[in-house]
Tab-separated table of C-alpha atoms in Angstrom:
chain	number	residue	atom	x	y	z
A	560	MET	CA	0.009	-0.059	-0.296
A	561	ASP	CA	1.191	3.578	-0.543
A	562	GLN	CA	1.873	5.040	2.458
A	563	LYS	CA	2.487	8.525	0.752
A	564	LEU	CA	-0.911	8.297	-1.152
A	565	LEU	CA	-2.597	7.367	2.279
A	566	ASP	CA	-1.129	10.433	3.653
A	567	GLN	CA	-1.694	12.994	0.897
A	568	ILE	CA	-5.701	11.708	0.919
A	569	ARG	CA	-6.090	12.208	4.579
A	570	GLU	CA	-3.771	15.906	5.140
A	571	LEU	CA	-6.435	17.027	1.590
A	572	LYS	CA	-9.438	15.579	3.401
A	573	GLU	CA	-8.636	17.802	6.307
A	574	LYS	CA	-7.890	20.553	4.291
A	575	ARG	CA	-11.186	20.150	2.509
A	576	ARG	CA	-13.367	19.424	5.489
A	577	ALA	CA	-14.368	16.146	4.200
A	578	VAL	CA	-15.721	12.663	5.037
A	579	ILE	CA	-14.985	9.276	3.576
A	580	LEU	CA	-17.728	7.282	3.607
A	581	ALA	CA	-17.458	3.734	1.898
A	582	HIS	CA	-19.561	1.119	1.219
A	583	ASN	CA	-19.540	-2.411	3.010
A	584	TYR	CA	-18.388	-3.758	-1.131
A	585	GLN	CA	-15.121	-1.612	-1.053
A	586	PRO	CA	-11.963	-3.769	-0.938
A	587	ALA	CA	-10.294	-3.679	2.589
A	588	GLU	CA	-7.798	-0.462	1.900
A	589	ILE	CA	-10.739	1.983	1.027
A	590	GLN	CA	-12.680	1.053	4.551
A	591	ASP	CA	-9.926	1.440	6.597
A	592	LEU	CA	-9.279	4.636	5.551
A	593	ALA	CA	-13.402	5.896	5.880
A	594	ASP	CA	-14.417	8.103	8.582
A	595	PHE	CA	-17.885	6.088	7.442
A	596	CYS	CA	-18.259	2.638	6.998
A	597	GLY	CA	-21.662	0.924	6.399
A	598	ASP	CA	-24.610	0.145	3.636
A	599	SER	CA	-25.589	2.920	1.366
A	600	LEU	CA	-28.760	4.690	3.024
A	601	GLY	CA	-27.377	4.111	6.464
A	602	LEU	CA	-23.818	5.780	5.177
A	603	SER	CA	-25.821	9.138	4.131
A	604	ILE	CA	-27.903	9.324	7.094
A	605	GLN	CA	-24.515	9.563	9.040
A	606	ALA	CA	-23.132	12.198	6.358
A	607	SER	CA	-25.825	14.553	7.076
A	608	GLU	CA	-25.214	13.602	11.043
A	609	THR	CA	-21.938	15.700	10.216
A	610	ASP	CA	-20.613	19.043	10.635
A	611	ALA	CA	-18.161	18.357	6.982
A	612	GLU	CA	-18.356	20.614	3.901
A	613	THR	CA	-17.666	17.749	1.690
A	614	ILE	CA	-18.299	14.185	0.801
A	615	VAL	CA	-16.707	11.444	-0.673
A	616	PHE	CA	-18.925	8.623	-1.518
A	617	CYS	CA	-16.671	5.580	-2.225
A	618	GLY	CA	-19.582	3.398	-3.768
A	619	VAL	CA	-22.110	3.747	-6.695
A	620	ARG	CA	-23.639	6.715	-8.617
A	621	PHE	CA	-26.863	6.427	-6.814
A	622	MET	CA	-25.263	6.471	-3.318
A	623	ALA	CA	-23.629	9.382	-3.763
A	624	GLU	CA	-27.055	10.585	-5.102
A	625	THR	CA	-28.993	9.351	-2.151
A	626	ALA	CA	-26.387	11.316	0.205
A	627	LYS	CA	-26.801	14.507	-2.130
A	628	LEU	CA	-30.793	14.345	-1.209
A	629	LEU	CA	-29.971	13.491	2.053
A	630	CYS	CA	-27.227	16.671	2.656
A	631	PRO	CA	-28.356	19.323	-0.016
A	632	ASP	CA	-25.970	21.988	1.393
A	633	LYS	CA	-22.971	19.759	1.358
A	634	LYS	CA	-20.678	19.144	-1.579
A	635	ILE	CA	-20.846	15.412	-2.883
A	636	LEU	CA	-18.042	13.947	-4.356
A	637	ILE	CA	-18.067	10.719	-6.730
A	638	PRO	CA	-14.326	9.582	-7.125
A	639	ASP	CA	-15.087	7.804	-10.793
A	640	PRO	CA	-18.374	9.183	-11.887
A	641	GLY	CA	-18.519	5.757	-14.090
A	642	ALA	CA	-19.247	3.425	-11.474
A	643	GLY	CA	-22.617	2.670	-12.456
A	644	CYS	CA	-25.385	-0.267	-10.737
A	645	SER	CA	-26.976	-2.846	-13.235
A	646	LEU	CA	-29.880	-2.681	-11.069
A	647	ALA	CA	-30.493	1.213	-10.986
A	648	ASP	CA	-29.356	1.192	-14.907
A	649	SER	CA	-32.540	-1.495	-15.265
A	650	ILE	CA	-34.874	1.458	-15.003
A	651	THR	CA	-35.604	4.688	-16.459
A	652	ALA	CA	-38.197	7.994	-14.516
A	653	GLU	CA	-39.961	7.431	-17.902
A	654	ASP	CA	-39.991	3.629	-16.958
A	655	VAL	CA	-42.079	4.834	-14.026
A	656	ARG	CA	-44.348	6.778	-15.662
A	657	MET	CA	-45.419	4.180	-18.222
A	658	MET	CA	-45.598	1.671	-15.236
A	659	LYS	CA	-47.990	4.733	-13.758
A	660	SER	CA	-49.862	4.863	-17.234
A	661	THR	CA	-50.434	1.599	-17.292
A	662	HIS	CA	-51.674	0.691	-13.109
A	663	PRO	CA	-53.504	4.133	-12.757
A	664	GLY	CA	-53.712	5.065	-8.804
A	665	ILE	CA	-51.637	2.256	-7.492
A	666	PRO	CA	-49.206	3.345	-5.129
A	667	VAL	CA	-45.122	3.308	-6.240
A	668	VAL	CA	-42.551	1.479	-3.668
A	669	THR	CA	-38.836	2.279	-5.635
A	670	TYR	CA	-35.699	0.261	-4.218
A	671	VAL	CA	-32.847	2.980	-2.653
A	672	ASN	CA	-31.340	1.334	-5.469
A	673	THR	CA	-32.202	3.573	-8.102
A	674	SER	CA	-31.332	6.706	-9.655
A	675	ALA	CA	-32.996	10.128	-8.240
A	676	ALA	CA	-34.552	10.625	-11.249
A	677	VAL	CA	-36.591	7.605	-10.561
A	678	LYS	CA	-37.231	7.964	-7.022
A	679	ALA	CA	-38.669	11.680	-8.239
A	680	GLU	CA	-41.570	9.334	-9.667
A	681	THR	CA	-42.662	7.596	-6.947
A	682	ASP	CA	-44.503	7.761	-3.618
A	683	ILE	CA	-42.203	6.260	-1.153
A	684	CYS	CA	-39.054	4.411	-1.447
A	685	CYS	CA	-37.800	1.560	0.396
A	686	THR	CA	-34.565	-0.572	1.867
A	687	SER	CA	-33.554	-4.151	1.620
A	688	SER	CA	-34.218	-4.467	5.517
A	689	ASN	CA	-37.686	-2.353	5.416
A	690	ALA	CA	-39.367	-3.267	2.031
A	691	VAL	CA	-41.970	-5.158	3.604
A	692	LYS	CA	-42.746	-2.855	6.085
A	693	ILE	CA	-42.776	-0.304	3.878
A	694	VAL	CA	-45.846	-1.928	1.894
A	695	ASN	CA	-47.330	-3.056	4.690
A	696	SER	CA	-47.451	0.387	5.635
A	697	LEU	CA	-49.855	1.433	2.344
A	698	GLU	CA	-53.271	1.265	2.516
A	699	SER	CA	-53.346	-0.410	-1.556
A	700	ASP	CA	-54.405	-4.010	-2.116
A	701	LYS	CA	-52.000	-3.301	-4.947
A	702	VAL	CA	-48.357	-1.987	-5.327
A	703	ILE	CA	-46.097	-1.369	-7.864
A	704	PHE	CA	-42.691	-2.661	-6.556
A	705	LEU	CA	-39.587	-1.014	-8.410
A	706	PRO	CA	-37.141	-2.217	-9.930
A	707	ASP	CA	-36.273	-5.370	-8.243
A	708	GLN	CA	-37.551	-8.471	-9.663
A	709	HIS	CA	-35.671	-10.977	-6.975
A	710	LEU	CA	-36.701	-8.000	-3.659
A	711	GLY	CA	-40.274	-7.968	-4.899
A	712	ARG	CA	-40.659	-11.871	-4.906
A	713	TYR	CA	-39.353	-11.919	-1.567
A	714	VAL	CA	-41.565	-9.323	-0.444
A	715	ALA	CA	-44.519	-10.519	-2.302
A	716	SER	CA	-44.178	-13.864	0.000
A	717	ARG	CA	-44.384	-11.931	3.433
A	718	THR	CA	-47.538	-9.808	2.754
A	719	ASP	CA	-51.187	-10.239	1.603
A	720	LYS	CA	-50.487	-7.415	-1.336
A	721	GLU	CA	-50.396	-8.046	-4.461
A	722	LEU	CA	-47.474	-6.765	-6.360
A	723	ILE	CA	-46.351	-5.599	-9.439
A	724	LEU	CA	-42.909	-6.159	-10.250
A	725	TRP	CA	-40.194	-3.943	-12.914
A	726	MET	CA	-37.668	-7.034	-13.900
A	727	GLY	CA	-34.359	-5.354	-12.757
A	728	SER	CA	-31.863	-7.377	-11.230
A	729	CYS	CA	-27.731	-7.093	-9.603
A	730	GLU	CA	-25.787	-8.692	-11.526
A	731	VAL	CA	-24.042	-10.019	-9.065
A	732	HIS	CA	-26.687	-11.128	-6.831
A	733	ARG	CA	-28.999	-12.855	-9.465
A	734	ILE	CA	-26.134	-15.219	-10.384
A	735	PHE	CA	-25.830	-17.122	-6.796
A	736	LYS	CA	-27.907	-20.623	-7.087
A	737	ALA	CA	-29.734	-22.394	-4.861
A	738	GLU	CA	-27.564	-25.873	-5.535
A	739	GLU	CA	-24.470	-23.657	-4.775
A	740	ILE	CA	-26.308	-23.740	-1.099
A	741	ARG	CA	-26.638	-27.567	-0.951
A	742	GLU	CA	-23.560	-28.156	-2.536
A	743	LEU	CA	-21.817	-25.433	0.720
A	744	ARG	CA	-24.062	-27.762	2.628
A	745	ARG	CA	-22.743	-30.764	2.327
A	746	LYS	CA	-19.075	-29.397	1.795
A	747	TYR	CA	-18.940	-27.671	5.229
A	748	ALA	CA	-21.126	-29.477	8.063
A	749	GLY	CA	-23.405	-26.921	10.305
A	750	ILE	CA	-22.369	-24.280	7.875
A	751	GLN	CA	-24.525	-21.029	7.694
A	752	VAL	CA	-25.765	-19.465	5.095
A	753	ILE	CA	-27.243	-15.653	4.770
A	754	ALA	CA	-28.479	-13.996	1.643
A	755	HIS	CA	-29.183	-10.178	0.788
A	756	PRO	CA	-31.878	-10.428	-0.544
A	757	GLU	CA	-31.414	-9.281	-3.890
A	758	CYS	CA	-30.878	-12.890	-4.663
A	759	PRO	CA	-33.031	-15.199	-6.685
A	760	LEU	CA	-35.936	-16.004	-3.737
A	761	GLU	CA	-34.639	-19.599	-4.649
A	762	VAL	CA	-31.423	-19.232	-2.909
A	763	LEU	CA	-33.663	-17.216	-0.145
A	764	GLU	CA	-35.439	-20.476	0.544
A	765	GLU	CA	-32.501	-22.601	1.062
A	766	ALA	CA	-31.009	-19.509	3.250
A	767	ASP	CA	-31.033	-19.147	7.130
A	768	TYR	CA	-30.986	-15.804	7.429
A	769	VAL	CA	-32.221	-13.127	4.749
A	770	GLY	CA	-30.677	-9.753	5.389
A	771	SER	CA	-29.402	-6.416	4.209
A	772	THR	CA	-25.610	-5.909	4.707
A	773	SER	CA	-26.235	-3.993	7.982
A	774	GLY	CA	-28.439	-7.170	9.111
A	775	MET	CA	-25.936	-10.088	8.145
A	776	ILE	CA	-23.130	-8.116	10.231
A	777	LYS	CA	-25.749	-8.067	12.633
A	778	TYR	CA	-26.421	-11.095	12.632
A	779	VAL	CA	-23.257	-12.796	12.211
A	780	ASP	CA	-22.235	-10.769	15.537
A	781	GLU	CA	-25.545	-11.912	17.798
A	782	SER	CA	-25.419	-15.686	16.632
A	783	ALA	CA	-21.438	-16.111	16.212
A	784	PRO	CA	-21.347	-19.424	13.891
A	785	ALA	CA	-18.769	-21.286	13.865
A	786	ARG	CA	-18.701	-21.342	9.137
A	787	VAL	CA	-20.796	-18.984	7.334
A	788	VAL	CA	-20.824	-18.115	3.501
A	789	LEU	CA	-22.477	-14.552	3.303
A	790	MET	CA	-24.224	-14.715	-0.098
A	791	THR	CA	-23.245	-11.719	-1.351
A	792	GLU	CA	-20.540	-9.145	-3.236
A	793	CYS	CA	-17.085	-11.147	-1.421
A	794	SER	CA	-15.685	-8.730	-0.215
A	795	MET	CA	-18.456	-8.112	2.413
A	796	SER	CA	-16.776	-11.377	3.250
A	797	ASP	CA	-13.297	-9.781	3.921
A	798	ASN	CA	-14.357	-6.888	5.327
A	799	ILE	CA	-16.039	-8.208	8.517
A	800	ALA	CA	-14.277	-11.538	9.043
A	801	VAL	CA	-11.221	-9.315	10.631
A	802	ASP	CA	-14.011	-8.404	13.326
A	803	PHE	CA	-15.001	-11.874	13.708
A	804	PRO	CA	-12.078	-14.354	13.862
A	805	GLY	CA	-14.049	-16.598	15.889
A	806	THR	CA	-16.149	-17.270	12.804
A	807	GLU	CA	-14.745	-19.311	9.480
A	808	PHE	CA	-15.840	-17.312	6.513
A	809	ILE	CA	-16.531	-19.719	3.206
A	810	LYS	CA	-16.416	-16.551	0.837
A	811	PRO	CA	-18.182	-17.193	-2.958
A	812	CYS	CA	-16.313	-14.856	-4.980
A	813	ASN	CA	-18.622	-12.480	-6.898
A	814	LEU	CA	-17.101	-9.147	-7.350
A	815	CYS	CA	-18.701	-5.997	-8.037
A	816	PRO	CA	-17.161	-4.182	-11.179
A	817	HIS	CA	-18.695	-1.624	-10.397
A	818	MET	CA	-17.558	-0.645	-6.548
A	819	LYS	CA	-13.865	-1.566	-8.061
A	820	LYS	CA	-14.246	1.447	-10.218
A	821	ILE	CA	-13.153	3.388	-6.737
A	822	SER	CA	-9.483	3.586	-6.023
A	823	LEU	CA	-7.268	5.059	-3.463
A	824	GLN	CA	-5.734	7.327	-6.688
A	825	ASN	CA	-9.389	8.291	-7.702
A	826	ILE	CA	-10.117	9.506	-4.184
A	827	TYR	CA	-7.302	11.572	-4.405
A	828	GLN	CA	-7.586	13.096	-6.944
A	829	SER	CA	-11.413	13.839	-6.374
A	830	LEU	CA	-9.852	15.547	-3.008
A	831	LEU	CA	-7.556	17.680	-4.772
A	832	SER	CA	-10.605	18.972	-7.712
A	833	LEU	CA	-12.704	18.768	-5.810
A	834	GLU	CA	-14.692	17.080	-8.911
A	835	PRO	CA	-16.488	15.061	-10.071
A	836	GLU	CA	-19.600	16.414	-8.061
A	837	VAL	CA	-23.120	15.017	-7.765
A	838	THR	CA	-25.671	18.103	-8.568
A	839	ILE	CA	-29.496	16.864	-9.130
A	840	PRO	CA	-31.979	19.204	-10.629
A	841	ALA	CA	-34.173	20.874	-7.793
A	842	GLU	CA	-36.972	20.158	-8.849
A	843	ILE	CA	-36.068	16.405	-9.382
A	844	ALA	CA	-34.042	16.392	-5.954
A	845	ALA	CA	-37.356	17.598	-3.817
A	846	ALA	CA	-39.144	15.184	-5.061
A	847	ALA	CA	-36.735	12.346	-4.771
A	848	ARG	CA	-36.238	13.872	-0.822
A	849	ARG	CA	-39.932	13.369	-0.275
A	850	SER	CA	-40.020	9.841	-1.139
A	851	VAL	CA	-36.901	9.088	0.749
A	852	GLU	CA	-37.941	11.313	3.495
A	853	ARG	CA	-41.512	9.452	3.319
A	854	MET	CA	-39.040	5.942	4.089
A	855	LEU	CA	-37.787	7.765	7.353
A	856	GLU	CA	-41.105	8.086	8.886
A	857	VAL	CA	-42.334	5.241	8.603
A	858	SER	CA	-39.348	3.171	9.512
């Protein structure tokens, strides 16, 4: 690791009155540098509670946009503006308008893993951990649920409401298979299987626990399994294994190519130039912020 580069980043961070946020899927060298690590919404909330003037979001673009929604007066930087997301990119604001016109009067629940423009077209947002609660909070018997089809099927299996789904998915989570879990159980006696709800339903039905990245950490902390596998982006296992030396982590290596676009070098360049800055048109930001705030009020 380049100690000189790390020192330069820390010096610039202090000069810019900045904090660095690192998603759970970032590699260890970036997590070690960060002021806060966690899931996308949790990081944005933490950022809003600091007195920092500048936020460097080490994640993907929709996460940085969410931080901008909750921290409108702060400068939000994303070290690589090309860090996208297959799930967020699967749907546009125009697609949402089409869904609403096809199903008039049906409320729209949108996963936070979406662009600000998509959030602006919806009634309320949700996370993977509160999606069931958000759907059940609505009076309608039918709900348009966007954009993750796998999270949508998981929610549908836990509510009496009818969900109208969009066929989006995460390129990392959708490739997990139930047979992988059965093979792991044959190979490793007593292994605990934890799956992210963006995985296909067949995977979730085989898992011992289903939850968000923060939920996964809590589960390992409270249950202290001797051996565990996390059915999610593989950097997650590396990162939390350090905090749980008594647990053996069996790691499937499904990497998110978008998360890995963030590097120490582009973090440094971002702090140096104060670019690329995340900006959202005022009208879109106001509507998207309402969708997020409604979620926070319910959850």
